[in-house]
mmCIF file of C-alpha atoms and ligand atoms in Angstrom:
data_model
loop_
_atom_site.group_PDB
_atom_site.id
_atom_site.type_symbol
_atom_site.label_atom_id
_atom_site.label_comp_id
_atom_site.label_asym_id
_atom_site.label_seq_id
_atom_site.Cartn_x
_atom_site.Cartn_y
_atom_site.Cartn_z
ATOM 1 C CA MET V 184 -51.938 -8.194 -9.829
ATOM 2 C CA LYS V 185 -50.872 -9.684 -6.857
ATOM 3 C CA LEU V 186 -52.446 -11.903 -4.244
ATOM 4 C CA VAL V 187 -52.318 -10.088 -0.822
ATOM 5 C CA TYR V 188 -54.758 -12.013 1.267
ATOM 6 C CA THR V 189 -56.847 -15.154 1.288
ATOM 7 C CA ASN V 190 -58.974 -16.718 4.108
ATOM 8 C CA GLY V 191 -61.935 -18.977 4.434
ATOM 9 C CA SER V 192 -64.013 -16.484 5.764
ATOM 10 C CA GLY V 193 -65.644 -14.247 3.396
ATOM 11 C CA ILE V 194 -66.277 -11.737 5.974
ATOM 12 C CA LEU V 195 -62.319 -11.238 6.652
ATOM 13 C CA VAL V 196 -61.782 -11.053 2.998
ATOM 14 C CA ALA V 197 -64.305 -8.428 2.764
ATOM 15 C CA GLN V 198 -62.740 -6.423 5.495
ATOM 16 C CA VAL V 199 -59.424 -6.620 4.028
ATOM 17 C CA ARG V 200 -60.589 -5.318 0.740
ATOM 18 C CA GLY V 201 -62.619 -2.419 2.639
ATOM 19 C CA ASN V 202 -59.294 -1.520 4.420
ATOM 20 C CA LEU V 203 -57.420 -1.593 1.233
ATOM 21 C CA GLU V 204 -59.838 0.541 -0.458
ATOM 22 C CA MET V 205 -59.614 3.098 2.490
ATOM 23 C CA ALA V 206 -55.856 3.058 2.159
ATOM 24 C CA GLY V 207 -56.374 3.984 -1.499
ATOM 25 C CA ILE V 208 -55.497 0.557 -2.877
ATOM 26 C CA GLU V 209 -57.432 -0.867 -5.906
ATOM 27 C CA CYS V 210 -58.359 -4.551 -5.427
ATOM 28 C CA VAL V 211 -60.583 -7.116 -6.647
ATOM 29 C CA ILE V 212 -62.012 -10.314 -4.932
ATOM 30 C CA ARG V 213 -61.522 -13.774 -6.825
ATOM 31 C CA ASN V 214 -63.148 -16.895 -5.908
ATOM 32 C CA GLU V 215 -65.838 -14.820 -4.033
ATOM 33 C CA TYR V 216 -68.745 -17.423 -4.193
ATOM 34 C CA ALA V 217 -66.636 -20.577 -4.736
ATOM 35 C CA SER V 218 -66.745 -21.576 -1.051
ATOM 36 C CA GLY V 219 -68.913 -24.400 -0.139
ATOM 37 C CA ALA V 220 -72.353 -24.590 1.719
ATOM 38 C CA VAL V 221 -72.225 -23.317 5.433
ATOM 39 C CA GLY V 222 -70.739 -25.864 7.656
ATOM 40 C CA GLU V 223 -68.905 -27.538 4.855
ATOM 41 C CA LEU V 224 -65.242 -26.812 4.761
ATOM 42 C CA ALA V 225 -63.944 -25.538 1.434
ATOM 43 C CA PRO V 226 -60.697 -26.545 -0.060
ATOM 44 C CA ILE V 227 -58.073 -23.836 0.186
ATOM 45 C CA ASP V 228 -57.661 -23.325 -3.257
ATOM 46 C CA ALA V 229 -61.458 -22.205 -3.208
ATOM 47 C CA TRP V 230 -60.969 -19.779 -0.771
ATOM 48 C CA PRO V 231 -61.894 -16.015 -1.725
ATOM 49 C CA GLU V 232 -58.657 -14.191 -2.634
ATOM 50 C CA VAL V 233 -57.842 -10.464 -2.390
ATOM 51 C CA TRP V 234 -55.903 -9.266 -5.312
ATOM 52 C CA ILE V 235 -54.573 -5.795 -5.859
ATOM 53 C CA LEU V 236 -54.532 -4.299 -9.278
ATOM 54 C CA ARG V 237 -51.034 -2.335 -9.077
ATOM 55 C CA ASP V 238 -48.143 -4.386 -8.033
ATOM 56 C CA ARG V 239 -46.365 -1.140 -6.785
ATOM 57 C CA ASP V 240 -49.113 -1.240 -3.981
ATOM 58 C CA LEU V 241 -47.955 -4.445 -2.706
ATOM 59 C CA GLU V 242 -45.769 -3.238 0.347
ATOM 60 C CA ARG V 243 -48.518 -0.996 1.533
ATOM 61 C CA ALA V 244 -51.294 -3.359 1.016
ATOM 62 C CA GLN V 245 -49.167 -6.021 2.996
ATOM 63 C CA GLN V 246 -49.032 -3.541 5.811
ATOM 64 C CA VAL V 247 -52.802 -3.051 5.597
ATOM 65 C CA VAL V 248 -53.249 -7.019 5.908
ATOM 66 C CA ARG V 249 -50.896 -7.280 8.777
ATOM 67 C CA GLN V 250 -52.376 -4.450 10.645
ATOM 68 C CA LEU V 251 -55.624 -6.375 10.669
ATOM 69 C CA GLN V 252 -54.020 -9.840 11.531
ATOM 70 C CA THR V 253 -52.402 -8.069 14.617
ATOM 71 C CA ASP V 254 -55.690 -6.101 15.550
ATOM 72 C CA ASP V 255 -56.858 -8.663 18.212
ATOM 73 C CA GLY V 256 -60.266 -6.593 18.902
ATOM 74 C CA GLU V 257 -58.560 -5.064 22.114
ATOM 75 C CA ALA V 258 -58.988 -1.486 22.420
ATOM 76 C CA ASP V 259 -56.070 0.871 22.830
ATOM 77 C CA TRP V 260 -55.716 2.415 26.121
ATOM 78 C CA GLN V 261 -54.939 5.595 27.369
ATOM 79 C CA CYS V 262 -52.048 6.446 29.555
ATOM 80 C CA ARG V 263 -53.232 7.873 32.875
ATOM 81 C CA GLN V 264 -50.200 9.793 33.690
ATOM 82 C CA CYS V 265 -49.666 11.659 30.302
ATOM 83 C CA GLY V 266 -52.948 10.796 28.318
ATOM 84 C CA ASN V 267 -51.180 9.309 25.563
ATOM 85 C CA ASP V 268 -52.845 6.622 23.351
ATOM 86 C CA CYS V 269 -51.110 3.424 23.754
ATOM 87 C CA PRO V 270 -51.549 0.212 21.271
ATOM 88 C CA SER V 271 -53.284 -2.663 23.192
ATOM 89 C CA ALA V 272 -49.937 -4.714 22.513
ATOM 90 C CA PHE V 273 -47.908 -2.819 24.993
ATOM 91 C CA ASP V 274 -48.099 -2.790 28.504
ATOM 92 C CA TYR V 275 -46.094 0.151 29.330
ATOM 93 C CA CYS V 276 -46.656 3.808 27.877
ATOM 94 C CA TRP V 277 -43.898 4.477 25.201
ATOM 95 C CA HIS V 278 -44.279 8.043 26.274
ATOM 96 C CA CYS V 279 -43.814 8.120 29.916
ATOM 97 C CA ALA V 280 -43.058 4.424 30.760
ATOM 98 C CA SER V 281 -45.822 4.262 33.284
ATOM 99 C CA ASP V 282 -47.737 0.894 33.092
ATOM 100 C CA ARG V 283 -51.329 0.782 31.729
ATOM 101 C CA TYR V 284 -52.772 0.911 35.417
ATOM 102 C CA GLY V 285 -51.078 4.392 36.149
ATOM 103 C CA SER V 286 -48.143 3.295 38.248
ATOM 104 C CA ILE V 287 -45.003 5.096 37.172
ATOM 105 C CA ALA V 288 -41.971 2.771 36.372
ATOM 106 C CA PRO V 289 -39.241 3.208 38.899
ATOM 107 C CA GLN V 290 -36.410 5.514 37.443
ATOM 108 C CA SER V 291 -32.799 4.462 37.866
HETATM 109 ZN ZN1 ZN H 1289 -47.572 8.048 29.705
#
């Protein structure tokens, strides 16, 4: 068993578990009902925790968690030049190097 994620928000913890299960990684939640009443800040050791059952899934589980944390909710964008789907974190298409507004980067 390895701890891969903990957060004061049960919603985020449930989302992490859902994504792990989608990735085929078996996991359990601990402290699920330990947090305090709404509006009351739970001490960090009472936060719900996501544990994976198989240690060998650790690396993949961490990837899933990282992916969720870097997902700022901004949708991917489609390149107007080549139609490639680009992650929201990038301002330029990695395929044809035009920017997300459709202008082509100057060729040198
Ligand atoms: Zn492109």
